[in-house]
Coordinates of C-alpha atoms in Angstrom, one line a residue:
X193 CA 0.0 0.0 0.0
X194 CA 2.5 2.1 1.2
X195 CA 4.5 1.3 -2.5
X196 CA 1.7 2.2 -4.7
X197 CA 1.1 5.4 -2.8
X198 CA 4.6 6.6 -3.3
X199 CA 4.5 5.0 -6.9
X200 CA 1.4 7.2 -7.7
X201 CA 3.3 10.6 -6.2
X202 CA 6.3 10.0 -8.3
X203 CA 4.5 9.4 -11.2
X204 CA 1.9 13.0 -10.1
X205 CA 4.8 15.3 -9.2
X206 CA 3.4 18.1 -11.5
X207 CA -0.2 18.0 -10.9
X208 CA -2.0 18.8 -7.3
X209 CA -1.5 16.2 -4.7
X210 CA -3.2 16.1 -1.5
X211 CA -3.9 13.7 1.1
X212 CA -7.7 13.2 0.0
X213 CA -6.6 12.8 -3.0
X214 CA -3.7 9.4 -2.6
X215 CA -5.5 8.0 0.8
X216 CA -8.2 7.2 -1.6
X217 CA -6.2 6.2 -4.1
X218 CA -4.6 3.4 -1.4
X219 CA -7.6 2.6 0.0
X220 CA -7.9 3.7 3.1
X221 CA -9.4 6.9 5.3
X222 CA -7.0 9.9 5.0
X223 CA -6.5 9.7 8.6
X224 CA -5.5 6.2 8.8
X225 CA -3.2 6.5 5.9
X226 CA -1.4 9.7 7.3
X227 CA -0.6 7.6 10.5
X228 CA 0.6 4.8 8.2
X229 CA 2.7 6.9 5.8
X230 CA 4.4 8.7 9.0
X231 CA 4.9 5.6 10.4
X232 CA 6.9 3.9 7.6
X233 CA 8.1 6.5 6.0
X234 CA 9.6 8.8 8.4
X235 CA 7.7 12.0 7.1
X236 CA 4.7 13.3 7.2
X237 CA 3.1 12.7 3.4
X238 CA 3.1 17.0 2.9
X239 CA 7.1 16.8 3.9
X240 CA 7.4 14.2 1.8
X241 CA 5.9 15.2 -1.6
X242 CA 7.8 18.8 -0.8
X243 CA 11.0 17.2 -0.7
X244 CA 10.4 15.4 -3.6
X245 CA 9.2 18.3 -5.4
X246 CA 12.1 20.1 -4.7
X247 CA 14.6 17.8 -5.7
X248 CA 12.6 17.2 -9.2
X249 CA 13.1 21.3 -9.3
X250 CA 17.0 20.8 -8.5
X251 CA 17.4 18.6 -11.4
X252 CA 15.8 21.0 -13.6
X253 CA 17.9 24.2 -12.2
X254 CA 21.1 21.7 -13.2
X255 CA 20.0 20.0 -16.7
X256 CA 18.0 22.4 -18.3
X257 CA 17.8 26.1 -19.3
X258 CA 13.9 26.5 -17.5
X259 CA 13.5 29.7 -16.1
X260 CA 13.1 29.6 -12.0
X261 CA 9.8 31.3 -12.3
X262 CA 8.7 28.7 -14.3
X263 CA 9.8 25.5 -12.0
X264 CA 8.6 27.1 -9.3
X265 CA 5.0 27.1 -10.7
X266 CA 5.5 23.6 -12.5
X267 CA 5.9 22.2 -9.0
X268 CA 2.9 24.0 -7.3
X269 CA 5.2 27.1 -5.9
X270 CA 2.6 30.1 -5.7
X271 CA 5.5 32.6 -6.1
X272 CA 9.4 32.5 -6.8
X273 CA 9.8 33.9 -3.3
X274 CA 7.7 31.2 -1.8
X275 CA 9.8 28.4 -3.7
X276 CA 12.9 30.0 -3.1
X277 CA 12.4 30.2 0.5
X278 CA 11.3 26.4 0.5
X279 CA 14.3 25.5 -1.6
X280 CA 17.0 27.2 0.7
X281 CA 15.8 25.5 3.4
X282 CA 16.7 22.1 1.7
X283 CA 19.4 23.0 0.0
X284 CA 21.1 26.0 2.0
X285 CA 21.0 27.7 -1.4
X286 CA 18.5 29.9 -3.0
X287 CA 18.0 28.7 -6.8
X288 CA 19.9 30.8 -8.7
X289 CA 23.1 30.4 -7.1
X290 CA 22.5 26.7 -6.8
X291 CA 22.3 26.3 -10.3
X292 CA 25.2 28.6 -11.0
X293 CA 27.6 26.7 -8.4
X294 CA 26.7 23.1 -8.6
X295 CA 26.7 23.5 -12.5
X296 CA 30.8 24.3 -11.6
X297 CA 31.2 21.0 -9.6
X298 CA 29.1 18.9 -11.8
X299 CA 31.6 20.1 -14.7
X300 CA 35.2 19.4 -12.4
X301 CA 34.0 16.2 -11.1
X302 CA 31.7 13.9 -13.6
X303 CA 31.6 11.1 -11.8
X304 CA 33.4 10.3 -8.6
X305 CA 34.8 6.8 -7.5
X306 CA 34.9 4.2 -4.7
X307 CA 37.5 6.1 -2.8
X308 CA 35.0 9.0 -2.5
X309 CA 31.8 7.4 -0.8
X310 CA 32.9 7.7 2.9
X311 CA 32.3 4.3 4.9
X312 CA 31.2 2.3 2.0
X313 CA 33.0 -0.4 0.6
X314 CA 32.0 -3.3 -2.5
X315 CA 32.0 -6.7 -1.6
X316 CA 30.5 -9.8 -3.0
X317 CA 30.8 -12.7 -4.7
X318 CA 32.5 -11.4 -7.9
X319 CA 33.2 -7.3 -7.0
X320 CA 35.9 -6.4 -9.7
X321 CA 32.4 -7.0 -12.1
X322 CA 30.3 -4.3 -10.3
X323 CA 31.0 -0.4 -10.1
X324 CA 29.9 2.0 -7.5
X325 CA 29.2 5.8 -7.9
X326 CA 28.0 9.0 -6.6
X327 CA 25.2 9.9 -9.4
X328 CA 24.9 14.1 -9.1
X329 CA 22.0 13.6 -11.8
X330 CA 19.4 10.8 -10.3
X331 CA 18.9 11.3 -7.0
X332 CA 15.5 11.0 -4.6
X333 CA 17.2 14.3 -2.0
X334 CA 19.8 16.1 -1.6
X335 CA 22.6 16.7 -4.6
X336 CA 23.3 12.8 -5.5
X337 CA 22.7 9.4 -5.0
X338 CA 24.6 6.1 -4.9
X339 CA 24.7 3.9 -7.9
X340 CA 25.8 0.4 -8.0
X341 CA 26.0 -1.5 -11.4
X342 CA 27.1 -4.0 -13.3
X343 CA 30.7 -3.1 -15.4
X344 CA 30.8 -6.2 -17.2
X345 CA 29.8 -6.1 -21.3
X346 CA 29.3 -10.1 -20.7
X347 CA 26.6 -10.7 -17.9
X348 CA 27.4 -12.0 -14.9
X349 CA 27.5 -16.3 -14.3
X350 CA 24.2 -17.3 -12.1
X351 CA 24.2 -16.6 -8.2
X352 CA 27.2 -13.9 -9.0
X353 CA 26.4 -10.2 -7.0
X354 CA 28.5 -7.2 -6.0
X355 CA 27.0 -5.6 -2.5
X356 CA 28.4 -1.6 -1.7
X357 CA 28.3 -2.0 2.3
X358 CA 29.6 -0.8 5.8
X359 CA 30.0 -2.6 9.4
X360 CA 29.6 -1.1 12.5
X361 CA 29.6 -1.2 16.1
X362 CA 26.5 -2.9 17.7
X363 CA 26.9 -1.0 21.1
X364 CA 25.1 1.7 20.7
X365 CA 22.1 -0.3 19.5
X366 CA 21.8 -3.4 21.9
X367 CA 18.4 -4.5 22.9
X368 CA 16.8 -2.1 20.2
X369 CA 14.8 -2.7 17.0
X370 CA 16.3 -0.8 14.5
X371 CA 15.3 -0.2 10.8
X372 CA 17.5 0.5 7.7
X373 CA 15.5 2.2 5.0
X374 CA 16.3 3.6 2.0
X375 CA 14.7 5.3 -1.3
X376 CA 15.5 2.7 -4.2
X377 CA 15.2 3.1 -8.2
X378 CA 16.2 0.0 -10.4
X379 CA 17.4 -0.4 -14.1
X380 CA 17.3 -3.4 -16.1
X381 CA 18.0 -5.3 -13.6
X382 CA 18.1 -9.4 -15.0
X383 CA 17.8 -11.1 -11.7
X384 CA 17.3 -9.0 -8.3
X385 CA 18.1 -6.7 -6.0
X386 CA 17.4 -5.4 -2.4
X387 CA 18.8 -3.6 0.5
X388 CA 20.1 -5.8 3.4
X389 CA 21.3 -6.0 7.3
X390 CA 23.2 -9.0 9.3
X391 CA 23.7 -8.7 13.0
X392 CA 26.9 -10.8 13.8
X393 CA 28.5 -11.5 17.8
X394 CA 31.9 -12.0 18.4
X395 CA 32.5 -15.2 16.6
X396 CA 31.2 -13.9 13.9
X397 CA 27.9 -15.9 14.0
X398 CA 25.0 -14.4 12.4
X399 CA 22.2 -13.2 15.2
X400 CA 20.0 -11.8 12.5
X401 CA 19.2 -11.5 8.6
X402 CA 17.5 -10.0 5.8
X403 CA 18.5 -9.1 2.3
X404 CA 15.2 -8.4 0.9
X405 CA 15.7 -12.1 -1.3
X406 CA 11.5 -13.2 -0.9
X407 CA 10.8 -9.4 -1.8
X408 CA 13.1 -8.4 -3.9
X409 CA 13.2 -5.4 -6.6
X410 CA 13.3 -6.8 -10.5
X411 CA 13.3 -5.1 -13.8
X412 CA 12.7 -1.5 -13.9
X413 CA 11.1 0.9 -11.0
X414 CA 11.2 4.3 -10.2
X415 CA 12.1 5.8 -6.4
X416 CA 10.1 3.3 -3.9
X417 CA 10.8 3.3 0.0
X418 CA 12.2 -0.2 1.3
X419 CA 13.3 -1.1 4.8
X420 CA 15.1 -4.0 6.7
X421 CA 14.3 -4.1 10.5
X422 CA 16.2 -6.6 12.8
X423 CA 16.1 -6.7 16.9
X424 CA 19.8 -6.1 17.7
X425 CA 20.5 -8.6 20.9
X426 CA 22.5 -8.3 23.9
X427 CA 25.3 -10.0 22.6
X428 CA 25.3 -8.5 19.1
X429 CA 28.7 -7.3 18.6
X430 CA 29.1 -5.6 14.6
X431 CA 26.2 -4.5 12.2
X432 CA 26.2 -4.9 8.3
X433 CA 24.1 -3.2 6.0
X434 CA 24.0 -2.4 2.4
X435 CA 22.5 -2.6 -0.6
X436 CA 22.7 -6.1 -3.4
X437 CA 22.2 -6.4 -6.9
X438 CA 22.6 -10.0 -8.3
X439 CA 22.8 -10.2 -11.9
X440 CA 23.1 -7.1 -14.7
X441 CA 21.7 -3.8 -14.3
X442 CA 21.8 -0.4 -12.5
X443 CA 20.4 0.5 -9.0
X444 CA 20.2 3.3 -7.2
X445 CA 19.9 4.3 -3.3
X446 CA 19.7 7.5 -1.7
X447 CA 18.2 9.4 1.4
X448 CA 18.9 6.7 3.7
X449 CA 18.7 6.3 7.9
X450 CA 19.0 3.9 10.4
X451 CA 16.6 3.9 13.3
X452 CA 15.2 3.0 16.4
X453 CA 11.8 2.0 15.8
X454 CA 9.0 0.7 18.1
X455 CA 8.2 -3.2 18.6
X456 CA 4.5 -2.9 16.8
X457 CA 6.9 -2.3 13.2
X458 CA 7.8 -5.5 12.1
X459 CA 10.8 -7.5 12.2
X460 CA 12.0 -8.8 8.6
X461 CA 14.5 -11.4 9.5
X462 CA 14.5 -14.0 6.5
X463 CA 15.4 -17.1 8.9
X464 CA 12.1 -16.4 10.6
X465 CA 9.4 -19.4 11.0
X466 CA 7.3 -19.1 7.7
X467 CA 5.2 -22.4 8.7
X468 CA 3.2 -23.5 11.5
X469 CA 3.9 -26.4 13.1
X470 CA 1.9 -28.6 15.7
X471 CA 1.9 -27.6 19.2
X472 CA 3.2 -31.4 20.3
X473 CA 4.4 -34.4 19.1
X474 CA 2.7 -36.3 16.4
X475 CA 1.5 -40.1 16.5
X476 CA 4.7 -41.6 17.9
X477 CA 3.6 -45.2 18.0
X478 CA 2.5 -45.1 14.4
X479 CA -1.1 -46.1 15.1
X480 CA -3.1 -43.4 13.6

């Protein structure tokens, strides 16, 4: 519900969106749907379609010649003034001298490497075939995005996937249920991808899992909102998370966070029980 709501807002950007308006297009009353989209999404919906308003407007300021005036009303800005107060408030630059400034970056620095994403690092089963990047032209907030894609001209051999990843210290977290979410868009890709989280103890034995594998991203999708949430126990000791793409293609990830969130939210641990089973032992002397 939650994924066809945001689907419809990507795909409404320019026309008048209210909550009326995509609660009934989920299904649901518009009060019940603003506590469900807060809830999962972080945001209230009205912060939400804002910010993804205004980064729709920052790619236009940087790829085309559009006069401000004229994004500002495309995305539902009554004035310039009101849209240039908005945008500053994002992006701590009014629109003018955004456009002017990051133009100059985007021009010295094309695309930036590996070396250049802070804390990230690619892994996998076969990394030297996958290539990670800061994209400063498809983003969902802010100035970039992370890409992660395949380099290879041949595709890559069944089961083979590069991950773009970081560990960290489980202290801070122990006892918690804590969500990793993330804004996800997906090219082409041939087999799957997702973003995932492994809690690991001292011994490096896994405590917890989920790589999004039984709900996975295929093919083609604009900006959707996914999550991983895992309990963190006592004697958790390092967290992974990251994002996966098995096979060909492009993804993309951007605005991410990792939070605390409250015990009614899910956990989405893949080794979890998908089965019932019987409460006892069944017919041990083989009579029925």
């Amino acid at each position: 519900m939650i994924h066809n709501s945001i689907e419809f807002i990507e795909n409404h950007l320019e026309e008048e969106l209210n909550l009326d308006r995509i609660a009934k297009v989920a299904g649901f009353s518009k009060y019940h749907f603003h506590r469900l989209f807060q809830k999962y999404v972080g945001k209230s919906l009205a912060e939400y379609i804002r910010s993804r308003r205004l980064s729709s407007a920052a790619q236009l300021l940087l790829y085309s010649e559009e006069r401000i005036l004229d994004i500002a009303l495309l995305y539902g800005f009554d004035s310039q003034e009101a849209f240039t107060r908005a945008f500053k408030g994002l992006y701590a630059l009014p629109p003018a001298q955004y456009r002017s400034q990051i133009k100059l970056l985007i021009q010295e620095r094309e695309e930036l490497t590996m070396s250049e994403i802070k804390g990230w690092f690619i892994t996998g089963t076969s990394p030297s075939k996958y290539k990670a990047s800061l994209d400063m032209q498809i983003y969902h907030k802010g100035r970039n995005s992370v890409s992660l894609e395949c380099a290879e001209t041949e595709p890559p051999e069944e089961n083979e996937f590069g991950t773009l990843m970081q560990q960290f210290d489980a202290k801070n977290y122990l006892g918690k249920r804590m969500r990793f979410a993330g804004f996800i868009r997906t090219e082409e890709v041939s087999d799957w991808c997702g973003l995932w989280m492994r809690i690991d103890d001292k011994l490096q034995n896994m405590l917890g899992f989920d790589n999004m594998q039984y709900r996975s991203i295929k093919g083609t999708a604009s900006w959707n909102f996914y999550a991983c949430v895992l309990d963190i126990p006592a004697e958790a000791d390092c967290i992974n998370i990251g994002i996966l793409l098995s096979g060909s293609g492009k993804i993309w990830l951007d605005d991410c966070t990792f939070e605390e969130v409250g015990l009614d939210v899910p956990v989405t641990d893949s080794r979890a029980r998908t089965e019932e089973f019987p409460t006892e032992p069944q017919n041990l002397k083989f009579e029925a």
